[in-house]
mmCIF file of C-alpha atoms in Angstrom:
data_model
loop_
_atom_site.group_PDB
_atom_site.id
_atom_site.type_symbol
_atom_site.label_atom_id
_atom_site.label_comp_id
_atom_site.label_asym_id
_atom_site.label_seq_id
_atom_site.Cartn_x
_atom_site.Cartn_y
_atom_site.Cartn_z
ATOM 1 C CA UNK A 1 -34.245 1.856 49.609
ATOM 2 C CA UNK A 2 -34.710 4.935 51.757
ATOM 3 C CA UNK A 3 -38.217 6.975 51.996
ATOM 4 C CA UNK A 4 -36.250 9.701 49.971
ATOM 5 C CA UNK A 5 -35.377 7.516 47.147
ATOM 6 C CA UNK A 6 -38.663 5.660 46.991
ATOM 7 C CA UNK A 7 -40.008 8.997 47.170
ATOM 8 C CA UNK A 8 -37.739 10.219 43.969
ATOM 9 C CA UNK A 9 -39.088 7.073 41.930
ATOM 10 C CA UNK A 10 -42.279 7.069 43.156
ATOM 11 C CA UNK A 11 -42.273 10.943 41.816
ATOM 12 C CA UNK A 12 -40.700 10.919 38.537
ATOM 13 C CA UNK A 13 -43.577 11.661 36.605
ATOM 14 C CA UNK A 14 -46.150 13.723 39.060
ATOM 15 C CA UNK A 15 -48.789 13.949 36.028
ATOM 16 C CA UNK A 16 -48.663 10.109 35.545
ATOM 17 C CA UNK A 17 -52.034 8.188 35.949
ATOM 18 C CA UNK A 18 -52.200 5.128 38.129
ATOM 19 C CA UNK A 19 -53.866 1.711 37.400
ATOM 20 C CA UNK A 20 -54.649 2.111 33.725
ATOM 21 C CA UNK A 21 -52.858 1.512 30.499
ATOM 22 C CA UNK A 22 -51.389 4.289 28.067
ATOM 23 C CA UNK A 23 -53.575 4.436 25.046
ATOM 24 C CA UNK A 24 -51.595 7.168 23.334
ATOM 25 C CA UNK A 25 -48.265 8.254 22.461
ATOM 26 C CA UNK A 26 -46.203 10.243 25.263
ATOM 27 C CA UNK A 27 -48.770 9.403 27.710
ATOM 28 C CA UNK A 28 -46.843 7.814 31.136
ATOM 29 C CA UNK A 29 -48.727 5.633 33.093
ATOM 30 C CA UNK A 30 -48.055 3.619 35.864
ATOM 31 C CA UNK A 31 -49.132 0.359 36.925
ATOM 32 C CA UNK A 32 -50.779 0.408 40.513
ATOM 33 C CA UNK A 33 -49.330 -2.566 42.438
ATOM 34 C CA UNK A 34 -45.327 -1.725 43.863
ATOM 35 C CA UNK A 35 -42.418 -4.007 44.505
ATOM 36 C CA UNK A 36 -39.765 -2.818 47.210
ATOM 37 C CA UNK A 37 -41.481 0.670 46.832
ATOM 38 C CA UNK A 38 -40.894 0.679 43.169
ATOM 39 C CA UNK A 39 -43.836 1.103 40.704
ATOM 40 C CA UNK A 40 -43.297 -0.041 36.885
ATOM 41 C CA UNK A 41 -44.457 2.209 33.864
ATOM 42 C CA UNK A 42 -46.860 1.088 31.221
ATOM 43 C CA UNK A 43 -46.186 2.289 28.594
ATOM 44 C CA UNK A 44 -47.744 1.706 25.345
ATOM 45 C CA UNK A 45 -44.448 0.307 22.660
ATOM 46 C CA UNK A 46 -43.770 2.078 19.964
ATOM 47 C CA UNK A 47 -45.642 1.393 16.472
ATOM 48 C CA UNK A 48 -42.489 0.159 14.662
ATOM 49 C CA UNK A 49 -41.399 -2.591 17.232
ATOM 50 C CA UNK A 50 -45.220 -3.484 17.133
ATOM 51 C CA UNK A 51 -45.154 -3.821 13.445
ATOM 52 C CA UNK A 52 -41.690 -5.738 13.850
ATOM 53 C CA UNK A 53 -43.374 -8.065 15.883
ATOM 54 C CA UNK A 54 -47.183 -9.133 14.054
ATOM 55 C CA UNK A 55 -44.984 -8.895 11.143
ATOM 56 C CA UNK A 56 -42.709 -11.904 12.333
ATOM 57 C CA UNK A 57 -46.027 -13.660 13.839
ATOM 58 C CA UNK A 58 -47.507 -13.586 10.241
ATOM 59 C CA UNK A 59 -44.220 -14.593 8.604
ATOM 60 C CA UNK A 60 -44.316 -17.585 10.807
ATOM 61 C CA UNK A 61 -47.611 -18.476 10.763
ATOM 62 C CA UNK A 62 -47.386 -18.500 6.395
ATOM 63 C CA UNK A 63 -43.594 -20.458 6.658
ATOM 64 C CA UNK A 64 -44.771 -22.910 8.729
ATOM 65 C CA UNK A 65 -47.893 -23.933 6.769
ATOM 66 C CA UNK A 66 -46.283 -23.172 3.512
ATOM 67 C CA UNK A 67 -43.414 -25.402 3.822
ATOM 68 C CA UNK A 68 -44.637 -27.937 7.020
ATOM 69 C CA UNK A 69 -48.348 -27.878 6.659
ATOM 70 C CA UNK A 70 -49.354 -27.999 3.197
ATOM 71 C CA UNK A 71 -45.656 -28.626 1.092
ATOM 72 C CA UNK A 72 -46.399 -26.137 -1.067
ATOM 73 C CA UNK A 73 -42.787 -25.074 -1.550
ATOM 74 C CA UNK A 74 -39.265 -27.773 -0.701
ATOM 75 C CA UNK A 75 -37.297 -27.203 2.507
ATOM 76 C CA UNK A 76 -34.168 -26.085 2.766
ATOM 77 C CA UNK A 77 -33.662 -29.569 4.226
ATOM 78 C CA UNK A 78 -35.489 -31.138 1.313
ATOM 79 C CA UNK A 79 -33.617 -28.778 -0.985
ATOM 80 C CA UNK A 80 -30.036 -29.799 0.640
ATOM 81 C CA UNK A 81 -30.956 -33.358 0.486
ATOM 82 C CA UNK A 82 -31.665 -33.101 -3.651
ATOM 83 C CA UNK A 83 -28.108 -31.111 -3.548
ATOM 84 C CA UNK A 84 -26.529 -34.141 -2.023
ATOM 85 C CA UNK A 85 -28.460 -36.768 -4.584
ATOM 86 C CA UNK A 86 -26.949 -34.264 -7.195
ATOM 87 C CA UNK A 87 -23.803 -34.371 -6.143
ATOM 88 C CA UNK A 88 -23.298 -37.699 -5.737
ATOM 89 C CA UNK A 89 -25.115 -38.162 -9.476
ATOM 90 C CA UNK A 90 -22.209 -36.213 -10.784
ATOM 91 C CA UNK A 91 -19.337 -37.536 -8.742
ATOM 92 C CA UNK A 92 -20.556 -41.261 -10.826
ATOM 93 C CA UNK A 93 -20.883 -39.159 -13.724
ATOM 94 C CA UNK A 94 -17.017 -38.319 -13.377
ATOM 95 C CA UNK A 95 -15.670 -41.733 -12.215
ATOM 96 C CA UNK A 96 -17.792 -43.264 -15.541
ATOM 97 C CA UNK A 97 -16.069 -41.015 -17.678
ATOM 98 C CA UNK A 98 -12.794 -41.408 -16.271
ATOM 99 C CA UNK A 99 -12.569 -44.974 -16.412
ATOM 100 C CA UNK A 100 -14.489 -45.217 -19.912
ATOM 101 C CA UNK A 101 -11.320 -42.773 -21.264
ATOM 102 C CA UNK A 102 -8.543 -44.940 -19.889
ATOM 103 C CA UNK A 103 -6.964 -48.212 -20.530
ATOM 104 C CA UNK A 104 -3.558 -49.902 -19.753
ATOM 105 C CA UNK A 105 -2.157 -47.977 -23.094
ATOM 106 C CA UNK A 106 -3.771 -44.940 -22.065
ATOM 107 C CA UNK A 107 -1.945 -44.357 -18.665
ATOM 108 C CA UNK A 108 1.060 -45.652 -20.141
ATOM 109 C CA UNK A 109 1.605 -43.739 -23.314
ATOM 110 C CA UNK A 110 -0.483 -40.521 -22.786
ATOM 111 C CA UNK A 111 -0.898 -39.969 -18.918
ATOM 112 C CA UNK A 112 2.780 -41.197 -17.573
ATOM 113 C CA UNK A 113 4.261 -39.931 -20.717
ATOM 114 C CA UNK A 114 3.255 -36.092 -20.245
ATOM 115 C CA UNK A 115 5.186 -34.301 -17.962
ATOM 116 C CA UNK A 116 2.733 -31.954 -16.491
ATOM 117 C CA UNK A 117 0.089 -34.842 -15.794
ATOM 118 C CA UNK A 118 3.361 -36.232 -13.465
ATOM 119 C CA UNK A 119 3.898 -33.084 -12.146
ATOM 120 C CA UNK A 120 0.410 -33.500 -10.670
ATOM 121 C CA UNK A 121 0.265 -36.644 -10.093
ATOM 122 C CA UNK A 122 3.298 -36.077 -7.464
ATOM 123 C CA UNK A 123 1.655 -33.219 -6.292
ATOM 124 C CA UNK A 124 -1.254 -35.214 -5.271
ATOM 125 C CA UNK A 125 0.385 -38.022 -3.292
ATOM 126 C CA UNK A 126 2.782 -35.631 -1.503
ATOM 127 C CA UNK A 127 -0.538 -34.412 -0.113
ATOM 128 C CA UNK A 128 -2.427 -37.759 0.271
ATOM 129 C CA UNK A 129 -0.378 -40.976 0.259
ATOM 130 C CA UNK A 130 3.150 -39.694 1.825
ATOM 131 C CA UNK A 131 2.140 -40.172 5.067
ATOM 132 C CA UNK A 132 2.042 -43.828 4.498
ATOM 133 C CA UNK A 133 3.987 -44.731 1.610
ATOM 134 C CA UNK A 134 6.852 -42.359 2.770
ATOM 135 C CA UNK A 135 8.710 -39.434 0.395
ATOM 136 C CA UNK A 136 11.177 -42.154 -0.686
ATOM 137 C CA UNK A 137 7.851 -44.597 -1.438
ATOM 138 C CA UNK A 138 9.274 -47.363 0.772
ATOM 139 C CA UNK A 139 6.648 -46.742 3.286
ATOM 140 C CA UNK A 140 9.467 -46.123 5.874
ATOM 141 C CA UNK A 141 10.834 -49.859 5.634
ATOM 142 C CA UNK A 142 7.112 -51.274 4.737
ATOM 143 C CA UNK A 143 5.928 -50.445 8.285
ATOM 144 C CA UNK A 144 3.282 -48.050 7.471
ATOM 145 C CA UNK A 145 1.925 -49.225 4.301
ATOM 146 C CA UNK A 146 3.259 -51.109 0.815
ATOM 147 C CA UNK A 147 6.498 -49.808 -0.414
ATOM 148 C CA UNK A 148 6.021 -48.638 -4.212
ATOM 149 C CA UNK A 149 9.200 -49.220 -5.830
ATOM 150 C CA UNK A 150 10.094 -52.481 -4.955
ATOM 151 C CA UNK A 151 8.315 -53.924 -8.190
ATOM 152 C CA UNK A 152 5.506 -55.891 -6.111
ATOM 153 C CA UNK A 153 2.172 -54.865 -7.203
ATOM 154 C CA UNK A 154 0.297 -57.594 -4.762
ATOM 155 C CA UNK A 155 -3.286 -56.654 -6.520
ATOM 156 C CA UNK A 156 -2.613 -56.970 -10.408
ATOM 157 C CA UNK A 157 0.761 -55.506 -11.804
ATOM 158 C CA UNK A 158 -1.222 -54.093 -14.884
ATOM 159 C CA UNK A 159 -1.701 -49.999 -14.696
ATOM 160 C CA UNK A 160 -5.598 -50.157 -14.519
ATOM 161 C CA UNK A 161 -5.041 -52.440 -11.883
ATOM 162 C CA UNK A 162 -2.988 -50.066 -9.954
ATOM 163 C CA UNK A 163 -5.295 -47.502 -10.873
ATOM 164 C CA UNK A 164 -8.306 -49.454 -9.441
ATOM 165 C CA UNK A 165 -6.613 -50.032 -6.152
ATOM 166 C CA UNK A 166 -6.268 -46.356 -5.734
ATOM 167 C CA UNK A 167 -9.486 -45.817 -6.843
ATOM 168 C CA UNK A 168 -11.552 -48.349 -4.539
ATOM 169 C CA UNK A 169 -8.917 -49.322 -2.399
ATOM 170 C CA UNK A 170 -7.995 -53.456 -0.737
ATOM 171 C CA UNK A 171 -9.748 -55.422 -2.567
ATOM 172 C CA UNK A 172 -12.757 -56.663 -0.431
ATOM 173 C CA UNK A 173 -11.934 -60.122 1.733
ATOM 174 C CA UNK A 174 -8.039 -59.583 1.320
ATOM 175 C CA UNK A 175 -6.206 -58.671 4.610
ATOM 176 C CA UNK A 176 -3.711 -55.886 3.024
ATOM 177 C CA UNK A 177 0.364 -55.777 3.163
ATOM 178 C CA UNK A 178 0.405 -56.768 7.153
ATOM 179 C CA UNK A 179 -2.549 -56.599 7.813
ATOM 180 C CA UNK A 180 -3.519 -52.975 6.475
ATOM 181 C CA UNK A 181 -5.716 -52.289 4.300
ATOM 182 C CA UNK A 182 -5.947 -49.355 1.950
ATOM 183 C CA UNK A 183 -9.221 -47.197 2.209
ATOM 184 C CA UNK A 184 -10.854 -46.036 -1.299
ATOM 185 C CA UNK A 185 -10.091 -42.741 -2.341
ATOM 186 C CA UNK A 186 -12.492 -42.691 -5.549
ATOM 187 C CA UNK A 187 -15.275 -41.619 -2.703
ATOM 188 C CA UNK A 188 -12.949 -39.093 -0.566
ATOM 189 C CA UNK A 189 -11.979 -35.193 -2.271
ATOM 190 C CA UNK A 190 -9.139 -37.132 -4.642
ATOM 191 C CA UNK A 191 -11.754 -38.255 -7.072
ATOM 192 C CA UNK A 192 -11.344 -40.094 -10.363
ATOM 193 C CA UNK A 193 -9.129 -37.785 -12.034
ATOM 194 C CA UNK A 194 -6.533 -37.220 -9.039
ATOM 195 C CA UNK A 195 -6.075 -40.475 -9.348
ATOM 196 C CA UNK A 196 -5.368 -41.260 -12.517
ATOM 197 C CA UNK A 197 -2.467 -38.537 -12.631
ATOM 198 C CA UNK A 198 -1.054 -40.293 -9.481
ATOM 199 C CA UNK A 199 -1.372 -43.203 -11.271
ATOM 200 C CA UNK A 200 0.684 -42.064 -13.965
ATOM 201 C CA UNK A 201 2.658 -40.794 -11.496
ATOM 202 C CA UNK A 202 3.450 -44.253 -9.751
ATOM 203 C CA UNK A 203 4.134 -45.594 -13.174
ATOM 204 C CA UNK A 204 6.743 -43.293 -14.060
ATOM 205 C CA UNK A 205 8.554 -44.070 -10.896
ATOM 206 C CA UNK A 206 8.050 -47.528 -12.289
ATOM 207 C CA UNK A 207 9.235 -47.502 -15.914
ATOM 208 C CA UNK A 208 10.379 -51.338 -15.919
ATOM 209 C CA UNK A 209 7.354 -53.121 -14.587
ATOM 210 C CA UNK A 210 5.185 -50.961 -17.025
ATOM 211 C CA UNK A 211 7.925 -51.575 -20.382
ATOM 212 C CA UNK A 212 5.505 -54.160 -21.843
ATOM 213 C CA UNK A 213 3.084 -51.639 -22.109
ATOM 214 C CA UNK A 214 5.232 -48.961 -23.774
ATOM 215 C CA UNK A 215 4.930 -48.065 -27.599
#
């Protein structure tokens, strides 16, 4: 920095006071020690960013002993957790009252018998199961999964049967068609009813292994 510039800064304010602190508004001070011939102002901050700030300290200080200290009010981690609990509570809920409104003549006579429930159904493997059983549901020669029209139902040929597969997948300490297993989808976002319209869906495909349930 030349004398003429450190000069300029060192003269911005010529009525500034040296080595004390600014106790009112618009007055300039400036601190006494320099650094490369450059003095710093003191100035004293304005009232509203003060206010900003003790108000934040004071928040803080009442959050943290509210909710840490003295558990006067739940979390937001507490409150999430209870969410989840909830949630879960009502996904049982919906399973229970799935499976307490269906039955082998249920999926057969009401579910696979109304168009619109197959509709679904279709709609919901196209988006979950195609990409192992295949869109012609031979599971691209059996080499990705089970084909599902060749009229082997390896786990119980009855429809709650199938519909229980779906629903909580292999049964536990079989190996699966080569080897590979079928995860549960009554836990995943298909849920209980999803899978009783695919159900109806697989046994529409299916008419003769399901007759002997027909009315």
């Amino acid at each position: 920095m030349s004398n003429s510039e450190e000069k300029t800064t060192l003269d911005v304010d010529k009525n500034a006071k040296k080595g004390n602190f600014a106790t009112k508004k618009g007055e300039v001070v400036l601190r006494e020690h320099a650094f490369d011939g450059i003095q710093e102002y003191d100035q004293r901050l304005p009232n509203w960013w003060l206010v900003v700030l003790w108000l934040s300290i004071g928040f803080f200080v009442v959050y943290y002993l509210v909710y840490y200290s003295f558990a006067l009010l739940p979390t937001s981690t507490a409150m999430m957790d209870e969410r989840e609990k909830a949630i879960y509570a009502e996904q049982k809920a919906a399973i229970k009252k799935t499976l307490d409104s269906l039955s082998d003549d249920i999926l057969v006579n009401k579910w696979a018998s109304d168009p619109k429930i197959v509709a679904s159904g279709k709609a919901v493997y196209q988006a979950n199961c195609v990409a192992c059983h295949g869109a012609d549901y031979l599971s691209n020669g059996g080499a990705t999964a089970r084909p599902l029209i060749d009229g082997i139902w390896e786990h119980g040929d009855k429809p709650m049967d199938v519909f229980n597969m779906v629903l909580n997948g292999t049964p536990a300490g079989k190996e699966g068609y080569r080897g590979m297993t079928m995860l549960p989808k009554g836990g995943s976002t298909i849920g209980p009813q999803k899978i009783a319209e695919v159900t109806a869906f697989l046994i529409s495909l299916n008419p003769k292994d399901f007759e002997m349930f027909k009315k």
